[in-house]
Amino acid sequence: MTGSIKLFSGRANLALAQEIADRLGIGLCGVDIIDFPNENIFVRLHQSVRGQDAYIIQPTYPQVNRSIMELLIMIDTLKRASAGQITVVVPYYAYGRTDKKDQPRVPITARLVADMITTAGADRVVTIDLHAGQIQGFFNIPADELTAFHLLCDYLKEKDLSNAVISTADLGFAKKARNYAEALDLPLTFVEKRRSGRKGSTTESLTVIGDVEDKDCIIVEDEIATGGTVVSAADILKQHGARSVYIAFTHPVLAGQATERLAEAGVTELITTNTIQIPPEKHIPNLTVLSVAGLLSEVIRRIHYGISVGELFGE
Ligand code: R5P
């Protein structure tokens, strides 16, 4: 791609976009994003992008629906301004959990969002730790799914792991949890949700599979939304004798009362990333936030110069 990188940011995570721009040694391109009194969003670019390689940084959280609409309008603006190539960088892809028709008469919203991004005019999507990798296939344009796995592992490797085990509270995450266990050379344990009783009067209980007695348990997850899953997992691990609990996760959705619940959960440390901007009131003392700006800036540089992205991960 000729010309320079034109980096734009929506309003969902301006701090991350600025950090990416700083690492690339460029400025963020000027753009006005205005909410009209009738809630319509209006976008205006400050400079020409004709024929240029444009990137938009916009996780689709918080304010999921507004963030998505804002992203779509930004893509449309760049397309109509004749940008040469438009890459959307969506560090957190909302609606990822609605990715299949697992009951009658329900939508597949993850696909709908992919269709809207494509129809708006994006040429390429870059994202991090999708809820399900198959969502990549919902796009008919190139979709690079990156991962915070290496970032989280490198941080955890700095700790004394001599007595640690990896735990997962979500059997759907078991394969990824195994990757953590292998990378850190630790045993893998599970918190399993069991349903018992007859239809209409079933009860749910948690059981632990594996030895966690006197262990430092590291729960790994893709996201924390309400905190319900990890807080009950931390609880049952401690009931089974865990001496400490850490939680490492990529996306800090931290919806509703999640922060309060996590603050009271007796967890030693929560380790996450800045795919989603965490407002100051949600920065609890035991929360460590690792930045994905290094990863994203390097990937943007590689896309711009046509260099392999897979090589970054030794692929
Ligand atoms: C579920 O499939 C995910 O991997 C997480 O377990 C889930 O998003 C966490 O949600 P919450 O924090 O609301 O329990």
XYZ file of C-alpha atoms and ligand atoms in Angstrom:
329
model
C 0.000 0.000 0.000
C 1.373 3.404 -0.912
C 0.992 6.554 1.171
C 0.967 6.778 4.925
C -1.272 5.081 7.466
C -4.399 7.111 8.195
C -5.506 6.177 11.689
C -8.971 7.118 12.933
C -10.709 6.433 16.204
C -14.344 6.172 17.146
C -15.330 7.201 20.645
C -15.306 3.765 22.284
C -11.604 3.613 23.219
C -9.786 6.789 22.330
C -6.981 6.094 24.825
C -6.085 2.827 23.071
C -6.214 4.490 19.644
C -3.886 7.255 20.868
C -1.459 4.681 22.269
C -1.459 2.827 18.929
C -0.831 6.105 17.093
C 2.051 6.952 19.462
C 3.648 3.554 18.899
C 3.356 4.001 15.134
C 4.863 7.457 15.488
C 1.899 9.103 13.757
C -0.965 11.319 14.878
C -4.615 10.304 14.973
C -6.431 11.769 11.989
C -8.886 14.502 12.832
C -12.560 13.599 12.734
C -15.702 15.210 14.140
C -18.214 12.762 15.593
C -21.361 14.553 16.595
C -24.542 13.358 18.316
C -27.465 15.367 17.037
C -30.366 16.067 19.398
C -32.382 13.395 17.569
C -29.650 10.839 18.455
C -28.393 10.637 14.860
C -24.608 10.377 14.645
C -22.756 12.562 12.173
C -19.133 12.102 11.093
C -16.859 14.495 9.201
C -13.200 13.911 8.326
C -10.781 16.816 8.640
C -8.599 15.801 5.710
C -8.619 13.962 2.413
C -8.112 10.180 2.472
C -8.383 9.632 -1.278
C -6.490 6.481 -2.198
C -5.067 6.152 1.345
C -4.731 3.163 3.682
C -7.246 3.941 6.448
C -7.730 2.220 9.828
C -10.548 2.724 12.312
C -10.042 1.708 15.966
C -13.387 0.935 17.585
C -14.250 -1.833 20.056
C -18.018 -2.320 20.076
C -18.347 -1.715 23.821
C -19.390 0.207 25.881
C -22.728 1.372 24.461
C -22.728 -1.600 22.105
C -25.354 -0.427 19.642
C -24.116 3.146 19.450
C -20.525 1.946 19.010
C -21.523 -0.360 16.170
C -23.543 2.335 14.410
C -20.708 4.821 14.861
C -18.269 2.322 13.350
C -20.562 1.730 10.359
C -20.970 5.454 9.752
C -17.195 5.945 9.956
C -16.659 3.185 7.379
C -19.267 4.774 5.115
C -17.609 8.179 5.507
C -14.195 6.778 4.530
C -15.657 4.840 1.624
C -17.431 7.908 0.242
C -14.237 9.921 0.721
C -12.513 7.391 -1.593
C -10.124 5.791 0.917
C -7.985 3.203 -0.892
C -8.408 0.492 1.710
C -10.439 0.496 4.939
C -9.392 -1.764 7.822
C -11.559 -1.860 10.911
C -9.782 -2.739 14.138
C -12.402 -4.055 16.561
C -10.445 -5.131 19.664
C -13.668 -6.401 21.275
C -16.418 -7.801 19.051
C -19.780 -7.538 20.813
C -22.640 -9.946 20.089
C -20.035 -12.722 19.752
C -22.094 -14.857 22.124
C -25.054 -14.818 19.722
C -23.250 -16.895 17.123
C -25.603 -19.797 16.468
C -29.262 -20.734 16.326
C -29.242 -22.947 19.389
C -32.990 -22.658 19.951
C -35.907 -21.929 17.634
C -36.719 -18.389 16.544
C -33.511 -16.622 17.628
C -31.102 -14.436 15.626
C -27.425 -14.924 14.785
C -26.424 -11.389 15.618
C -22.672 -12.000 15.339
C -23.299 -12.715 11.645
C -25.577 -9.702 11.250
C -22.883 -7.380 12.622
C -20.306 -8.948 10.282
C -22.654 -8.375 7.328
C -23.200 -4.754 8.313
C -19.453 -4.072 8.604
C -18.863 -5.643 5.195
C -21.802 -3.891 3.537
C -20.700 -0.541 4.949
C -17.485 -0.928 2.959
C -14.746 -2.385 5.179
C -12.015 -4.249 3.274
C -10.517 -6.043 6.252
C -11.228 -6.691 9.928
C -8.750 -7.096 12.755
C -10.052 -8.305 16.093
C -8.856 -9.964 19.302
C -10.061 -13.163 20.971
C -13.485 -13.653 19.439
C -15.931 -15.523 21.620
C -15.832 -18.283 18.993
C -13.142 -18.446 16.303
C -15.727 -19.486 13.707
C -17.069 -15.914 13.696
C -14.136 -15.137 11.361
C -16.080 -17.086 8.744
C -19.048 -14.723 9.056
C -16.949 -12.198 7.125
C -16.453 -12.417 3.385
C -13.480 -10.096 3.692
C -10.149 -10.983 5.347
C -10.571 -11.218 9.138
C -7.434 -11.402 11.281
C -8.215 -12.712 14.745
C -5.386 -11.841 17.115
C -5.043 -13.040 20.665
C -4.035 -11.604 24.029
C -2.862 -15.090 24.998
C 0.878 -14.290 24.640
C 0.516 -11.000 26.505
C -1.277 -12.652 29.426
C 1.111 -15.648 29.452
C 4.199 -13.416 29.446
C 2.821 -11.510 32.423
C 1.946 -14.690 34.312
C 5.419 -16.146 33.626
C 6.871 -13.337 35.775
C 5.062 -14.781 38.793
C 6.034 -17.665 41.038
C 4.058 -20.439 39.379
C 5.638 -23.292 41.352
C 2.351 -24.073 43.073
C -0.101 -22.890 40.414
C -2.781 -24.596 38.346
C -4.867 -23.270 35.463
C -8.632 -23.391 36.017
C -11.478 -22.812 33.645
C -15.043 -22.140 34.602
C -16.350 -22.524 31.083
C -16.097 -25.885 29.370
C -16.430 -24.082 26.026
C -13.091 -22.457 26.871
C -11.415 -25.761 27.757
C -9.263 -25.949 24.630
C -7.915 -22.442 25.136
C -7.407 -23.151 28.842
C -5.330 -26.164 27.817
C -3.157 -23.858 25.694
C -2.494 -21.735 28.795
C -1.690 -24.842 30.816
C 0.751 -26.039 28.167
C 2.415 -22.653 27.658
C 2.918 -22.206 31.406
C 3.643 -25.883 32.031
C 0.891 -26.155 34.636
C -1.841 -28.702 35.369
C -5.347 -27.957 34.118
C -8.396 -28.059 36.411
C -12.073 -27.452 35.708
C -15.029 -25.957 37.485
C -18.002 -27.823 36.138
C -21.627 -26.764 36.322
C -23.860 -29.748 37.035
C -27.604 -29.838 36.716
C -29.556 -32.383 38.711
C -33.209 -33.159 39.411
C -36.218 -33.517 37.178
C -37.420 -31.136 34.487
C -38.949 -28.071 36.116
C -37.123 -28.539 39.405
C -33.477 -28.789 38.351
C -30.799 -27.404 40.610
C -27.359 -26.267 39.524
C -24.229 -26.963 41.473
C -20.540 -26.490 40.818
C -17.944 -29.193 41.155
C -14.180 -29.058 40.797
C -12.349 -31.520 38.574
C -8.662 -31.771 39.490
C -6.579 -31.068 42.557
C -6.716 -27.459 43.752
C -5.937 -28.037 47.440
C -3.292 -25.475 48.560
C -2.847 -24.352 44.961
C -2.719 -20.901 43.383
C -5.542 -21.184 40.864
C -5.400 -19.056 37.729
C -8.854 -18.880 36.154
C -8.595 -18.058 32.448
C -11.491 -16.571 30.481
C -12.201 -14.660 27.299
C -14.369 -12.029 28.967
C -15.927 -11.042 32.242
C -19.388 -9.587 31.755
C -21.454 -9.719 34.953
C -18.713 -11.564 36.811
C -21.164 -14.309 37.779
C -19.177 -17.143 36.183
C -15.768 -16.333 37.656
C -16.984 -15.215 41.080
C -18.798 -18.525 41.651
C -15.787 -20.390 40.268
C -13.422 -18.560 42.627
C -15.772 -19.391 45.476
C -15.917 -23.120 44.790
C -12.145 -23.293 44.209
C -11.582 -21.760 47.638
C -14.107 -24.159 49.184
C -11.965 -26.932 47.716
C -8.871 -25.577 49.424
C -7.321 -23.220 46.832
C -4.905 -20.947 48.689
C -5.278 -18.088 46.209
C -7.189 -17.282 43.038
C -6.060 -15.166 40.072
C -8.231 -14.392 37.058
C -6.695 -13.691 33.634
C -9.078 -12.594 30.899
C -8.934 -10.637 27.648
C -12.014 -8.433 27.607
C -13.052 -6.329 30.646
C -16.737 -5.894 29.805
C -17.423 -5.470 33.548
C -21.157 -4.874 33.137
C -23.559 -3.807 35.876
C -22.280 -4.697 39.344
C -19.367 -6.841 38.070
C -16.672 -4.611 39.583
C -18.280 -4.640 43.027
C -18.739 -8.406 42.894
C -15.116 -8.920 41.833
C -13.849 -6.542 44.512
C -15.596 -8.660 47.143
C -14.629 -12.035 45.668
C -11.355 -12.353 47.581
C -9.342 -12.736 44.372
C -5.628 -11.952 44.650
C -5.297 -10.345 41.214
C -7.381 -9.765 38.111
C -5.311 -9.470 34.957
C -6.906 -8.122 31.810
C -6.221 -5.923 28.776
C -7.412 -2.601 27.406
C -9.393 -3.982 24.437
C -12.239 -2.175 26.191
C -11.689 1.119 27.978
C -12.168 0.696 31.720
C -13.666 3.799 33.349
C -11.788 5.085 36.452
C -14.543 3.952 38.865
C -14.014 0.343 37.715
C -10.256 0.345 38.372
C -10.198 -1.728 41.551
C -6.802 -1.988 43.298
C -6.101 -5.615 42.402
C -6.827 -5.068 38.689
C -3.834 -5.133 36.316
C -4.438 -3.883 32.776
C -2.004 -4.944 30.050
C -1.998 -2.965 26.833
C -2.759 -4.488 23.448
C -1.466 -1.321 21.729
C 1.920 -2.916 20.941
C 0.243 -5.889 19.294
C -2.249 -3.813 17.299
C 0.281 -1.218 16.145
C 2.615 -3.952 14.895
C -0.244 -5.693 13.078
C -1.333 -2.422 11.459
C 2.266 -1.800 10.349
C 2.467 -5.294 8.866
C -0.861 -4.978 7.031
C 0.196 -1.614 5.646
C 3.519 -2.902 4.324
C 2.147 -6.290 3.250
C 4.201 -8.284 5.797
C 2.976 -11.562 7.289
C 0.905 -11.199 10.471
C 1.152 -14.920 11.251
C 4.941 -14.624 11.567
C 4.357 -12.452 14.628
C 3.008 -15.530 16.377
C 5.612 -17.866 14.936
C 3.118 -19.274 12.399
C -19.111 -17.561 28.274
O -19.322 -18.334 27.408
C -17.876 -16.734 28.389
O -16.718 -17.426 28.097
C -17.769 -16.166 29.762
O -17.779 -17.199 30.691
C -18.930 -15.259 30.016
O -18.970 -14.289 29.019
C -18.824 -14.591 31.353
O -20.020 -13.944 31.606
P -20.370 -13.463 33.080
O -19.191 -12.671 33.564
O -21.619 -12.651 32.922
O -20.590 -14.684 33.914
